[in-house]
Coordinates of N, CA and C and ligand atoms in Angstrom, one line a residue:
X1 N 0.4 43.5 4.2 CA 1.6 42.8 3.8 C 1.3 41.6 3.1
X2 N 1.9 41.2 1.7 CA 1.3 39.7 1.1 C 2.4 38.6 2.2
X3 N 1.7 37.5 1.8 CA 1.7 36.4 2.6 C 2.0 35.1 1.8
X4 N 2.7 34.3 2.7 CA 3.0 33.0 1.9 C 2.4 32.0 2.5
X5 N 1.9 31.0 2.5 CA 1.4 29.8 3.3 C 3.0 28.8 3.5
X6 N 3.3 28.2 4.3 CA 4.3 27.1 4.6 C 2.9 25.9 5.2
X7 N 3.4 25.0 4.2 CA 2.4 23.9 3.9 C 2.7 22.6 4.4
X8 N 2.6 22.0 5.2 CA 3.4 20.5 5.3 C 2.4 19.5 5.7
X9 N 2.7 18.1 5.2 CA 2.1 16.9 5.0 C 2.3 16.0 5.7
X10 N 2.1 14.7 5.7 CA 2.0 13.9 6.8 C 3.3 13.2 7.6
X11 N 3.2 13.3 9.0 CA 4.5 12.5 9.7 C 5.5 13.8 10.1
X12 N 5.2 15.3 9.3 CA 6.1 16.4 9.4 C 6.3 16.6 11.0
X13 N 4.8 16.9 10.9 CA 4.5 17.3 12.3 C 5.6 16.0 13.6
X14 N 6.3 15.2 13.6 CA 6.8 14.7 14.6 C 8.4 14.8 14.1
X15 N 8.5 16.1 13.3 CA 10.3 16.0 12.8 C 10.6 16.5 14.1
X16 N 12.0 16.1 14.3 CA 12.7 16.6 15.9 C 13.1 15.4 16.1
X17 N 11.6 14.2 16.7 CA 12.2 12.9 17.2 C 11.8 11.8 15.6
X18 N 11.5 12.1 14.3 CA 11.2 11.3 13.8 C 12.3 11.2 12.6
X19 N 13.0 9.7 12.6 CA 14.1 9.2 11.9 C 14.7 10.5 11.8
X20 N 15.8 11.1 12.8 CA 16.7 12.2 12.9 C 17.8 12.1 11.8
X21 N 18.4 10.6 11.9 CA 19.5 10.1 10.8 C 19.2 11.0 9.5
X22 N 17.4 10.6 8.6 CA 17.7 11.2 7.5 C 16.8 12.6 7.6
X23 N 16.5 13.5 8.8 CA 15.4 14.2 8.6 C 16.0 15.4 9.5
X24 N 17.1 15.2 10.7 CA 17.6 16.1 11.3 C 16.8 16.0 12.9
X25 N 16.9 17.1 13.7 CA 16.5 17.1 14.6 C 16.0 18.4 15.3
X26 N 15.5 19.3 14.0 CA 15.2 20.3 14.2 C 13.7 19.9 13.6
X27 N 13.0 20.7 14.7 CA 10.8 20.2 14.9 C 10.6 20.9 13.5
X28 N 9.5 20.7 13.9 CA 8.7 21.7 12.4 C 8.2 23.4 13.0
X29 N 8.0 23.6 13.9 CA 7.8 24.5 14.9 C 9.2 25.8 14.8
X30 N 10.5 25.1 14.5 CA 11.3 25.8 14.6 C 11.5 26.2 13.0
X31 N 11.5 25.0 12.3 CA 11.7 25.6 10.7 C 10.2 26.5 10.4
X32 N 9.5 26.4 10.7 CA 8.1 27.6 10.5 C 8.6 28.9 10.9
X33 N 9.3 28.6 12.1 CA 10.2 30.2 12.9 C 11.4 30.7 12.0
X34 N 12.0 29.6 11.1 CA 13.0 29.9 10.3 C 12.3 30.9 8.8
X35 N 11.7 30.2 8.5 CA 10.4 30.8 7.4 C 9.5 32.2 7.6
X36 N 9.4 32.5 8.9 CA 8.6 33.6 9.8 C 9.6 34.5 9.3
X37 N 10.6 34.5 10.1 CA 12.0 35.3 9.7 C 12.3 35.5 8.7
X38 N 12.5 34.7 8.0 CA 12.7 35.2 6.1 C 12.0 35.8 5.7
X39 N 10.7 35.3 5.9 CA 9.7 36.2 5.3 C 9.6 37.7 5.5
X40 N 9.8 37.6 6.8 CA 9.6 39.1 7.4 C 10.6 39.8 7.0
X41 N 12.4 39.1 7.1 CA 13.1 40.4 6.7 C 12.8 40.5 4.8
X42 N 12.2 39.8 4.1 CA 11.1 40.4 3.3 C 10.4 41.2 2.5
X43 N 9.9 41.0 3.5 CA 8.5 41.8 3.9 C 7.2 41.3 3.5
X44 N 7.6 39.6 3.6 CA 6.4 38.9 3.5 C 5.8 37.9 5.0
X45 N 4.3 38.2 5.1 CA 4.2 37.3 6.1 C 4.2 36.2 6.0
X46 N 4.7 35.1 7.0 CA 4.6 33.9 7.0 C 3.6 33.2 7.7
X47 N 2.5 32.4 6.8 CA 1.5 31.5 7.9 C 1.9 30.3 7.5
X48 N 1.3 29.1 8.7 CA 2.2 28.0 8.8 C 1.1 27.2 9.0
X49 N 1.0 25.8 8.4 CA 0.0 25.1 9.0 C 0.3 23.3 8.4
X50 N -0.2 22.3 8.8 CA 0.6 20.8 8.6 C -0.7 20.0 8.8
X51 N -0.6 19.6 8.1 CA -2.1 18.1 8.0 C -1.4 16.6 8.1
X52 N -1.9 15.6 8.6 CA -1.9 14.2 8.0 C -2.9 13.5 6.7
X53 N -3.8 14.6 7.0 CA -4.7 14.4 6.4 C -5.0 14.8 4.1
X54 N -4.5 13.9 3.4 CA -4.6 14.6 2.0 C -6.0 15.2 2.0
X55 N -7.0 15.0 2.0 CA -8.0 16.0 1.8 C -7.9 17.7 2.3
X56 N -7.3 17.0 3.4 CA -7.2 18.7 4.3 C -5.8 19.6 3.5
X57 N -4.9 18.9 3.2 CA -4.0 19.7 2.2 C -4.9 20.5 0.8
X58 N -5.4 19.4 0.6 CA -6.4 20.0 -1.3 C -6.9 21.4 -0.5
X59 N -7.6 21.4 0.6 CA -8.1 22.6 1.0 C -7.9 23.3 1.1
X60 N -6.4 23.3 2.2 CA -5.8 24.6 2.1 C -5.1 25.0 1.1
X61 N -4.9 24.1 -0.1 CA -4.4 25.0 -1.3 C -5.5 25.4 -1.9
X62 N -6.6 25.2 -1.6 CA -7.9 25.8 -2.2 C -7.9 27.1 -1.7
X63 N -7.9 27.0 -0.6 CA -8.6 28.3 0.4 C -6.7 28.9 -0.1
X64 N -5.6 28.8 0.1 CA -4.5 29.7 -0.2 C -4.8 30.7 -1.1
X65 N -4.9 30.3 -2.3 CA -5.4 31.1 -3.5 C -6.0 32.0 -3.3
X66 N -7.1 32.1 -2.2 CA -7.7 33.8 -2.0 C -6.9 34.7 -1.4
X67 N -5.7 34.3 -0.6 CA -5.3 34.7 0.7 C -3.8 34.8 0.3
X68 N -3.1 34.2 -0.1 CA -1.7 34.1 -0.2 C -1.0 34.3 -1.6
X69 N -0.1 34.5 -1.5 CA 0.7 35.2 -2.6 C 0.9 33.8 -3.6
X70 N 1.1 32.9 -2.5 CA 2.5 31.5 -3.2 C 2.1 30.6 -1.9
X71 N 2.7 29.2 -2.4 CA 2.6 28.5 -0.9 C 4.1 27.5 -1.5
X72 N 4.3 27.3 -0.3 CA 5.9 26.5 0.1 C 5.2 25.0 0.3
X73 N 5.5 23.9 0.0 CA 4.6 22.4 0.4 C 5.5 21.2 0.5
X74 N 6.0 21.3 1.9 CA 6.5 19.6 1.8 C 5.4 18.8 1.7
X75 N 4.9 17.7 0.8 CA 3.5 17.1 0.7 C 3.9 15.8 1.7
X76 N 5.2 15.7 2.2 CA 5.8 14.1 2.9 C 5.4 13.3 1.5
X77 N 4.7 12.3 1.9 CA 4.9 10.9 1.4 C 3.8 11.0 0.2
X78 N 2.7 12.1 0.5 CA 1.9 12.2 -0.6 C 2.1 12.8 -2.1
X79 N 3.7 13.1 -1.7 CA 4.4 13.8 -3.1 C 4.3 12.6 -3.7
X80 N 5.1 11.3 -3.5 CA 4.5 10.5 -4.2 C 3.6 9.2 -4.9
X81 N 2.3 9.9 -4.4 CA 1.3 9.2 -4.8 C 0.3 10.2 -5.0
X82 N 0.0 11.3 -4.5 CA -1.2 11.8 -4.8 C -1.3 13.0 -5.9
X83 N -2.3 12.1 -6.7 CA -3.5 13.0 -8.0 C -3.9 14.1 -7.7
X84 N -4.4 14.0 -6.9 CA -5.5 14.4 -5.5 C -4.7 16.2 -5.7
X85 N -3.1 16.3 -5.0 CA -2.8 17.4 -4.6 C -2.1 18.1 -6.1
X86 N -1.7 17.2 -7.0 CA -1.3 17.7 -8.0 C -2.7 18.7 -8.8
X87 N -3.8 17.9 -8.7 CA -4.8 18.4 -9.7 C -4.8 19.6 -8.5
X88 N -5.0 19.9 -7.5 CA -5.3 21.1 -6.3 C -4.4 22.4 -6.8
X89 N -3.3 21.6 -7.1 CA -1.6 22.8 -7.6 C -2.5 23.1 -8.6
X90 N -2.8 22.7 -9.6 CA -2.9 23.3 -11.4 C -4.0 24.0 -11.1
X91 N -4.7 23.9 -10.1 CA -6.5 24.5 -10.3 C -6.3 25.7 -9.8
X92 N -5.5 26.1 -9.1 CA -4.6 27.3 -8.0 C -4.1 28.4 -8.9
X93 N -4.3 29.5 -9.0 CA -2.9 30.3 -10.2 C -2.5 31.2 -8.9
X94 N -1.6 30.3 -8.5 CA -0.4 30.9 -7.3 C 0.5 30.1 -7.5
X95 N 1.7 30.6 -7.4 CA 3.0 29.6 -7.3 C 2.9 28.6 -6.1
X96 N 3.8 27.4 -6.6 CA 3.6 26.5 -5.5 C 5.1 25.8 -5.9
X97 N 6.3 26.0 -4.5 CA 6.8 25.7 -4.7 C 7.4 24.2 -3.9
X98 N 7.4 23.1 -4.4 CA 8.0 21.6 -3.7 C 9.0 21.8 -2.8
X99 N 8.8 21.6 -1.6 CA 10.4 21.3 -0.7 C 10.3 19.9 0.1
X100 N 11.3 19.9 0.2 CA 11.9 18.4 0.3 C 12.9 18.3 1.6
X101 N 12.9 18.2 3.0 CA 14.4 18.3 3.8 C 15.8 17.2 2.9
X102 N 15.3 15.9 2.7 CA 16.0 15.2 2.3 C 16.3 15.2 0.7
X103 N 17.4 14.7 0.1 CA 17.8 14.4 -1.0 C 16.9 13.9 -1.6
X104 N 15.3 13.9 -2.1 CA 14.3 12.2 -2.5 C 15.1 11.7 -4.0
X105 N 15.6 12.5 -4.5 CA 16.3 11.8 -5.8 C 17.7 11.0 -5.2
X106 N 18.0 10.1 -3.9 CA 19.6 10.2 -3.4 C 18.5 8.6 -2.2
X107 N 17.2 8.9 -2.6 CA 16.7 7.9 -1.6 C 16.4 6.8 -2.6
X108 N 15.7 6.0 -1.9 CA 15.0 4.9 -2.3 C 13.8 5.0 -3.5
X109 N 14.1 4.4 -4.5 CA 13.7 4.9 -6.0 C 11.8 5.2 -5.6
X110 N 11.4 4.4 -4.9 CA 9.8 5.3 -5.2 C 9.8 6.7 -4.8
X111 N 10.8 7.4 -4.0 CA 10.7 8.5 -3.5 C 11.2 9.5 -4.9
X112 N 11.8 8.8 -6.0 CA 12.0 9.6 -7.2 C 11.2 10.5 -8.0
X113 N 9.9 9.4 -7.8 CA 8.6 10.1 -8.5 C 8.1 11.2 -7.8
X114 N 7.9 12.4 -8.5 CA 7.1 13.3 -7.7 C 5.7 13.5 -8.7
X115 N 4.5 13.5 -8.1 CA 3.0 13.7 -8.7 C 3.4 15.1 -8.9
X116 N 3.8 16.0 -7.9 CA 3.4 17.5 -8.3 C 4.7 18.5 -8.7
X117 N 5.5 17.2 -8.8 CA 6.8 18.6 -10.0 C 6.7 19.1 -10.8
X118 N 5.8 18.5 -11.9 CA 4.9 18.8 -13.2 C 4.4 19.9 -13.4
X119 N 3.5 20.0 -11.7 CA 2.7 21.4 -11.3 C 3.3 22.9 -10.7
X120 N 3.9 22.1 -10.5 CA 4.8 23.1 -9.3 C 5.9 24.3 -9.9
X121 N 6.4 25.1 -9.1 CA 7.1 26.2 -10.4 C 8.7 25.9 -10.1
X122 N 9.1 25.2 -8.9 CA 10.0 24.3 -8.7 C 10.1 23.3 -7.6
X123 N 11.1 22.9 -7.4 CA 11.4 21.7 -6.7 C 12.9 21.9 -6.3
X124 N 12.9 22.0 -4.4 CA 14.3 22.3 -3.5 C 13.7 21.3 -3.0
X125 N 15.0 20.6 -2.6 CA 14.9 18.8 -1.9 C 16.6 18.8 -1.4
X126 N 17.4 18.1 -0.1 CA 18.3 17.8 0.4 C 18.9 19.1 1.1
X127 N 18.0 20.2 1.5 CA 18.7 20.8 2.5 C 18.7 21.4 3.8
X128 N 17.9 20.0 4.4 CA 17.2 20.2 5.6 C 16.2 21.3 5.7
X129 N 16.4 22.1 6.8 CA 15.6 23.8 7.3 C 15.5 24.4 6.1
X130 N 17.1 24.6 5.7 CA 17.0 25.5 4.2 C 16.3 25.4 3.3
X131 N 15.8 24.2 3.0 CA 15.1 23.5 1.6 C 13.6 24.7 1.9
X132 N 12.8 24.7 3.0 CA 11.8 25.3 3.2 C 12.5 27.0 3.1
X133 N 13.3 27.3 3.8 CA 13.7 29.0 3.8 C 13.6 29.5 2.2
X134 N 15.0 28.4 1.5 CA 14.8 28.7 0.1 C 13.7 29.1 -0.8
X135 N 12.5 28.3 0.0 CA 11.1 27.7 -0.4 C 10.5 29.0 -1.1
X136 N 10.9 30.3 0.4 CA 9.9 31.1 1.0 C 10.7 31.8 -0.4
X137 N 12.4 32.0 0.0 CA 12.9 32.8 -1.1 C 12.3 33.0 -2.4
X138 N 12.6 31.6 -3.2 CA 11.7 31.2 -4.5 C 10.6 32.2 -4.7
X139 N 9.9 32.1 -3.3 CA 8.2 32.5 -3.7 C 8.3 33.9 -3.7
X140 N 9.2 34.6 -3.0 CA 8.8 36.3 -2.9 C 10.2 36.5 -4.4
X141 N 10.9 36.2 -4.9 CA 11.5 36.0 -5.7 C 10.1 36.2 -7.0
X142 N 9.2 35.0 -7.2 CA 8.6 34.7 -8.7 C 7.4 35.9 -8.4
X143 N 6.9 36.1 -7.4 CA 6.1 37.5 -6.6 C 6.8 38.7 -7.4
X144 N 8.0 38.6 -7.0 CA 8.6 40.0 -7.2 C 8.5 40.1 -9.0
X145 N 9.2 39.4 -9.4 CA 9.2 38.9 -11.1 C 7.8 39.4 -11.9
X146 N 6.4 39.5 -10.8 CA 5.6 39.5 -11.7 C 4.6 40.5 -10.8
X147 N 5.1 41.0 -10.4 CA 4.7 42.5 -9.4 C 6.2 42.8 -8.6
X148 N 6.6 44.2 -9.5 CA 8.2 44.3 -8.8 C 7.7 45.1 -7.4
X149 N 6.4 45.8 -7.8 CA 6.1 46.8 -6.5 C 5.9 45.9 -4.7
X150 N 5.7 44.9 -5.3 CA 5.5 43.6 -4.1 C 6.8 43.2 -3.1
Ligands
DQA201 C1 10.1 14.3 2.6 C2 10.5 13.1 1.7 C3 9.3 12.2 1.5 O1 9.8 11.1 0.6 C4 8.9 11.6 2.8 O2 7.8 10.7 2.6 C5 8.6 12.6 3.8 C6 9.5 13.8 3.9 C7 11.2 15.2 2.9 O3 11.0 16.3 3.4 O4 12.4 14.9 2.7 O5 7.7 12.5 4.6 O6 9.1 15.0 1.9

């Protein structure tokens, strides 16, 4: 079965109890389980994995590339600032699509810039869980587009 990576960045890992006001109150554990599901009715698998770490992100979009169809990537905070994961997107020929829980164009203006929209084959932002579900959509969606047999 092809496969999607769900990718997430730093601070993800504590959604549930972290700033619920703008992020919700659902963990990251459960939206991976939201993504599992989508995937599967599908018929794509879903792997799931979350760093603090930007180097360990570049990797696993390195290592995706052999293994995965597409990858889904909230980068958190390193959407905007890091070179680092944009130049990782363009070196990759897999789709990589941006997700966002929050509005970042609706936030506080440094959160406007994104490093990897440029790279990326789109950009879902403000719909909490969904923003990632959509994510998965998008990817077995641009999949399908360029292998219908997939
Ligand atoms: C975020 C938005 C970023 O600006 C922020 O740094 C995050 C989460 C989001 O999912 O809304 O960590 O990527």
């Amino acid at each position: 079965m092809p496969s999607i990576l769900v990718l997430s960045g730093p601070n993800l890992n504590l959604l549930g109890t972290r700033q619920p006001e703008v992020y919700g109150t659902t963990r990251l554990a459960d939206i991976e389980d939201a993504c599992r599901a989508h995937g599967k009715a599908l018929g794509f698998d879903v792997v799931a994995a979350q760093s603090n770490h930007e180097g360990a992100l570049v990797d696993s979009l390195h290592e995706a590339r052999l293994v995965h169809s597409g990858v889904v990537l909230n980068a958190g905070a390193y959407t905007h600032t890091s070179i680092a994961l944009r130049d990782a997107i363009s070196s990759i020929d897999i789709p990589v699509i941006e997700v966002h829980l929050s509005n970042i164009h609706a936030r506080e203006s440094f959160r406007h810039t994104s490093m990897i929209a440029g790279v990326a084959a789109g950009q879902i932002a403000g719909f909490g869980t969904d923003s990632y579900v959509l994510g998965v959509e998008a990817i077995v969606r641009l999949v399908r587009a360029g292998n219908p047999s997939a």
